[in-house]
Amino acid sequence: HGFFKALLFLASGSVIHGMEHGAMHVHDHHTDPQDMRYMGGLRKKMPVTFWTFLIGGLALAGFPLVTAGFWSKDEMFAEAFFLLQEGEITAVFVLVMLVLAAFLTAFYTARQISMTFLGQPRSPLAENAHESNKFMTIPLVLLAVFAVAIGWSGISSRFLGTTGLFRNYFHEFVGSTIEETMVELYKAHLVGHPIETLPWSWTPLILSLVVALGGLFVGWWIYGRKSLPVGFTDPIKRPLGPLYNFLQNKWYWDELYHFLFYRPTIWVSEKLVLVYIDKGIIDGTLHLIARVVFAIGHYAKRFEEIVISGGVDWLKDKTLQFANWTRQLQTGNV
């Protein structure tokens, strides 16, 4: 999972880099180079990025048998189906959520690939995009290899109902440690049963195949079958109606967050913290200290002027007067 998610992030960065080059080429600094609505046709402009992105997208969607994402997702389907057979009621909810999540993942992956790489360029930015340099494409190729091959190390030894045909190297590598831990937890009555190999069943495999391929096909049929025109309206907007606006606005989560957290935080900051704490307590304390220090300085100045400077000046004057008086007593004769 880590390999193809990293691949998709880096490949997305490569796409944005190519679009930004197109923006610089045509001196367009207003069109968003990250908006897929202005892309299209990048398959021919950025072939390495396209193929590696396609591999990462198919792995994310769980494309069957040849991607690492399929094997991890298939294990979750198998576990949920096994728990359902064991009578776990919650397994129904888990299985339904897995189906919905897997279908939507495959759908939006096909949507993203179609809008970004297929069809014709829908903006001058896409028309003038170019492939990224080798410092960006070589890591994409390496991650794409692992996004496919790393899953083969974890194929169940009972896959397709066979024994001995496949070897689960990953299970052999970490299995002993996990099994020992699970046995200890089972003996301590912390888990219901020790670790065990899931029995083979065609049902979760077929379900996984149908969901992944179905989501990819529906996404391609809507967004990739025909070239999307410039300024197109999303094909699913009309069928979904209000639900589309709800989803387009991210479930109005930003508005809810703004209402529950942002506005109260601003109110507390402006009304409570700023007015009462900052201006009232902190500024009031500082101003009080300043007034006290100013008053002390003022009275110290008056004390210095009246007592110290005045006293010294008085003593000086009296000394001069005494000197003048005593000098008159001296006639100058010896």
PDB file of C-alpha atoms in Angstrom, residues 37-162:
ATOM      1  CA  ARG A  37     -10.729  20.176 -15.525  1.00  0.00           C
ATOM      2  CA  TYR A  38      -7.921  22.003 -17.334  1.00  0.00           C
ATOM      3  CA  MET A  39      -5.887  18.881 -18.056  1.00  0.00           C
ATOM      4  CA  GLY A  40      -6.589  16.081 -20.527  1.00  0.00           C
ATOM      5  CA  GLY A  41      -4.403  14.544 -23.193  1.00  0.00           C
ATOM      6  CA  LEU A  42      -1.345  14.255 -20.942  1.00  0.00           C
ATOM      7  CA  ARG A  43      -0.915  10.606 -21.927  1.00  0.00           C
ATOM      8  CA  LYS A  44       1.001  11.713 -25.017  1.00  0.00           C
ATOM      9  CA  LYS A  45       2.690  14.674 -23.347  1.00  0.00           C
ATOM     10  CA  MET A  46       3.952  12.738 -20.319  1.00  0.00           C
ATOM     11  CA  PRO A  47       4.129   9.022 -21.218  1.00  0.00           C
ATOM     12  CA  VAL A  48       6.311   7.858 -18.303  1.00  0.00           C
ATOM     13  CA  THR A  49       4.181   9.706 -15.790  1.00  0.00           C
ATOM     14  CA  PHE A  50       1.044   8.304 -17.422  1.00  0.00           C
ATOM     15  CA  TRP A  51       2.067   4.658 -17.312  1.00  0.00           C
ATOM     16  CA  THR A  52       3.410   4.823 -13.779  1.00  0.00           C
ATOM     17  CA  PHE A  53       0.340   6.743 -12.623  1.00  0.00           C
ATOM     18  CA  LEU A  54      -1.837   4.139 -14.321  1.00  0.00           C
ATOM     19  CA  ILE A  55      -0.036   1.342 -12.469  1.00  0.00           C
ATOM     20  CA  GLY A  56      -0.400   3.167  -9.155  1.00  0.00           C
ATOM     21  CA  GLY A  57      -4.053   3.906  -9.833  1.00  0.00           C
ATOM     22  CA  LEU A  58      -4.826   0.311 -10.757  1.00  0.00           C
ATOM     23  CA  ALA A  59      -3.039  -0.865  -7.615  1.00  0.00           C
ATOM     24  CA  LEU A  60      -5.071   1.565  -5.517  1.00  0.00           C
ATOM     25  CA  ALA A  61      -8.263   0.327  -7.159  1.00  0.00           C
ATOM     26  CA  GLY A  62      -7.241  -3.275  -6.507  1.00  0.00           C
ATOM     27  CA  PHE A  63      -6.901  -4.363 -10.130  1.00  0.00           C
ATOM     28  CA  PRO A  64      -6.979  -8.165  -9.930  1.00  0.00           C
ATOM     29  CA  LEU A  65      -3.989 -10.489  -9.780  1.00  0.00           C
ATOM     30  CA  VAL A  66      -1.264  -8.203 -11.115  1.00  0.00           C
ATOM     31  CA  THR A  67      -1.184  -5.361  -8.559  1.00  0.00           C
ATOM     32  CA  ALA A  68      -0.154  -5.272  -4.919  1.00  0.00           C
ATOM     33  CA  GLY A  69      -3.363  -3.479  -4.000  1.00  0.00           C
ATOM     34  CA  PHE A  70      -5.447  -6.465  -5.070  1.00  0.00           C
ATOM     35  CA  TRP A  71      -3.783  -8.876  -2.656  1.00  0.00           C
ATOM     36  CA  SER A  72      -4.159  -6.612   0.373  1.00  0.00           C
ATOM     37  CA  LYS A  73      -7.797  -5.807  -0.460  1.00  0.00           C
ATOM     38  CA  ASP A  74      -8.577  -9.429  -1.231  1.00  0.00           C
ATOM     39  CA  GLU A  75      -7.347 -10.417   2.234  1.00  0.00           C
ATOM     40  CA  MET A  76      -9.772  -7.958   3.846  1.00  0.00           C
ATOM     41  CA  PHE A  77     -12.667  -9.292   1.778  1.00  0.00           C
ATOM     42  CA  ALA A  78     -11.701 -12.842   2.716  1.00  0.00           C
ATOM     43  CA  GLU A  79     -11.484 -12.011   6.428  1.00  0.00           C
ATOM     44  CA  ALA A  80     -14.863 -10.232   6.430  1.00  0.00           C
ATOM     45  CA  PHE A  81     -16.486 -13.106   4.529  1.00  0.00           C
ATOM     46  CA  PHE A  82     -14.965 -15.633   6.930  1.00  0.00           C
ATOM     47  CA  LEU A  83     -16.324 -13.743   9.949  1.00  0.00           C
ATOM     48  CA  LEU A  84     -19.724 -13.584   8.250  1.00  0.00           C
ATOM     49  CA  GLN A  85     -19.703 -17.351   7.853  1.00  0.00           C
ATOM     50  CA  GLU A  86     -18.766 -17.654  11.525  1.00  0.00           C
ATOM     51  CA  GLY A  87     -21.935 -15.769  12.458  1.00  0.00           C
ATOM     52  CA  GLU A  88     -20.442 -12.355  13.218  1.00  0.00           C
ATOM     53  CA  ILE A  89     -23.281  -9.867  12.644  1.00  0.00           C
ATOM     54  CA  THR A  90     -20.892  -6.919  12.430  1.00  0.00           C
ATOM     55  CA  ALA A  91     -19.198  -8.614   9.487  1.00  0.00           C
ATOM     56  CA  VAL A  92     -22.186  -7.648   7.320  1.00  0.00           C
ATOM     57  CA  PHE A  93     -21.537  -3.961   7.983  1.00  0.00           C
ATOM     58  CA  VAL A  94     -17.804  -4.429   7.422  1.00  0.00           C
ATOM     59  CA  LEU A  95     -18.367  -6.254   4.138  1.00  0.00           C
ATOM     60  CA  VAL A  96     -20.820  -3.626   2.857  1.00  0.00           C
ATOM     61  CA  MET A  97     -18.416  -0.805   3.760  1.00  0.00           C
ATOM     62  CA  LEU A  98     -15.576  -2.660   2.032  1.00  0.00           C
ATOM     63  CA  VAL A  99     -17.642  -3.045  -1.133  1.00  0.00           C
ATOM     64  CA  LEU A 100     -18.659   0.626  -1.185  1.00  0.00           C
ATOM     65  CA  ALA A 101     -15.149   1.849  -0.418  1.00  0.00           C
ATOM     66  CA  ALA A 102     -13.554  -0.426  -3.017  1.00  0.00           C
ATOM     67  CA  PHE A 103     -16.072   0.540  -5.702  1.00  0.00           C
ATOM     68  CA  LEU A 104     -15.761   4.275  -5.062  1.00  0.00           C
ATOM     69  CA  THR A 105     -11.970   4.004  -4.957  1.00  0.00           C
ATOM     70  CA  ALA A 106     -11.910   2.273  -8.333  1.00  0.00           C
ATOM     71  CA  PHE A 107     -14.454   4.760  -9.704  1.00  0.00           C
ATOM     72  CA  TYR A 108     -12.624   7.944  -8.712  1.00  0.00           C
ATOM     73  CA  THR A 109      -9.310   6.404  -9.802  1.00  0.00           C
ATOM     74  CA  ALA A 110     -10.705   5.846 -13.296  1.00  0.00           C
ATOM     75  CA  ARG A 111     -12.197   9.350 -13.192  1.00  0.00           C
ATOM     76  CA  GLN A 112      -8.858  10.866 -12.249  1.00  0.00           C
ATOM     77  CA  ILE A 113      -6.906   8.975 -14.905  1.00  0.00           C
ATOM     78  CA  SER A 114      -9.487   9.760 -17.592  1.00  0.00           C
ATOM     79  CA  MET A 115      -9.730  13.474 -16.836  1.00  0.00           C
ATOM     80  CA  THR A 116      -5.970  13.886 -16.532  1.00  0.00           C
ATOM     81  CA  PHE A 117      -4.473  11.734 -19.258  1.00  0.00           C
ATOM     82  CA  LEU A 118      -7.142  10.726 -21.780  1.00  0.00           C
ATOM     83  CA  GLY A 119      -8.921  12.747 -24.442  1.00  0.00           C
ATOM     84  CA  GLN A 120      -7.606  16.042 -25.758  1.00  0.00           C
ATOM     85  CA  PRO A 121      -5.934  18.917 -23.855  1.00  0.00           C
ATOM     86  CA  ARG A 122      -8.564  21.244 -22.397  1.00  0.00           C
ATOM     87  CA  SER A 123      -6.286  24.229 -21.811  1.00  0.00           C
ATOM     88  CA  PRO A 124      -3.104  25.810 -23.179  1.00  0.00           C
ATOM     89  CA  LEU A 125      -1.391  24.580 -20.018  1.00  0.00           C
ATOM     90  CA  ALA A 126      -2.068  20.950 -20.906  1.00  0.00           C
ATOM     91  CA  GLU A 127      -1.242  21.603 -24.552  1.00  0.00           C
ATOM     92  CA  ASN A 128       2.233  22.841 -23.598  1.00  0.00           C
ATOM     93  CA  ALA A 129       2.948  20.425 -20.736  1.00  0.00           C
ATOM     94  CA  HIS A 130       6.017  18.207 -21.004  1.00  0.00           C
ATOM     95  CA  GLU A 131       7.477  15.140 -19.335  1.00  0.00           C
ATOM     96  CA  SER A 132       9.399  15.585 -16.093  1.00  0.00           C
ATOM     97  CA  ASN A 133      13.138  14.991 -15.950  1.00  0.00           C
ATOM     98  CA  LYS A 134      14.790  11.728 -14.932  1.00  0.00           C
ATOM     99  CA  PHE A 135      15.175  12.826 -11.319  1.00  0.00           C
ATOM    100  CA  MET A 136      11.388  12.584 -11.101  1.00  0.00           C
ATOM    101  CA  THR A 137      10.605   9.749 -13.524  1.00  0.00           C
ATOM    102  CA  ILE A 138      13.175   7.184 -12.311  1.00  0.00           C
ATOM    103  CA  PRO A 139      11.657   7.030  -8.788  1.00  0.00           C
ATOM    104  CA  LEU A 140       8.245   6.665 -10.430  1.00  0.00           C
ATOM    105  CA  VAL A 141       9.417   3.647 -12.421  1.00  0.00           C
ATOM    106  CA  LEU A 142      10.990   2.010  -9.354  1.00  0.00           C
ATOM    107  CA  LEU A 143       7.862   2.524  -7.264  1.00  0.00           C
ATOM    108  CA  ALA A 144       5.715   1.206 -10.122  1.00  0.00           C
ATOM    109  CA  VAL A 145       7.727  -2.031 -10.144  1.00  0.00           C
ATOM    110  CA  PHE A 146       7.132  -2.521  -6.429  1.00  0.00           C
ATOM    111  CA  ALA A 147       3.467  -1.507  -6.763  1.00  0.00           C
ATOM    112  CA  VAL A 148       3.082  -4.608  -8.914  1.00  0.00           C
ATOM    113  CA  ALA A 149       5.649  -7.128  -7.697  1.00  0.00           C
ATOM    114  CA  ILE A 150       5.596  -6.600  -3.936  1.00  0.00           C
ATOM    115  CA  GLY A 151       2.134  -8.114  -3.712  1.00  0.00           C
ATOM    116  CA  TRP A 152       3.330 -11.418  -5.116  1.00  0.00           C
ATOM    117  CA  SER A 153       5.322 -12.064  -1.947  1.00  0.00           C
ATOM    118  CA  GLY A 154       2.099 -12.331   0.038  1.00  0.00           C
ATOM    119  CA  ILE A 155      -0.069 -14.608  -2.114  1.00  0.00           C
ATOM    120  CA  SER A 156      -1.929 -17.051   0.080  1.00  0.00           C
ATOM    121  CA  SER A 157      -0.665 -20.606  -0.140  1.00  0.00           C
ATOM    122  CA  ARG A 158      -4.304 -21.672  -0.527  1.00  0.00           C
ATOM    123  CA  PHE A 159      -5.075 -19.254  -3.345  1.00  0.00           C
ATOM    124  CA  LEU A 160      -7.414 -20.762  -5.960  1.00  0.00           C
ATOM    125  CA  GLY A 161      -7.904 -23.692  -3.612  1.00  0.00           C
ATOM    126  CA  THR A 162      -4.497 -25.162  -4.344  1.00  0.00           C
TER     127      THR A 162
END
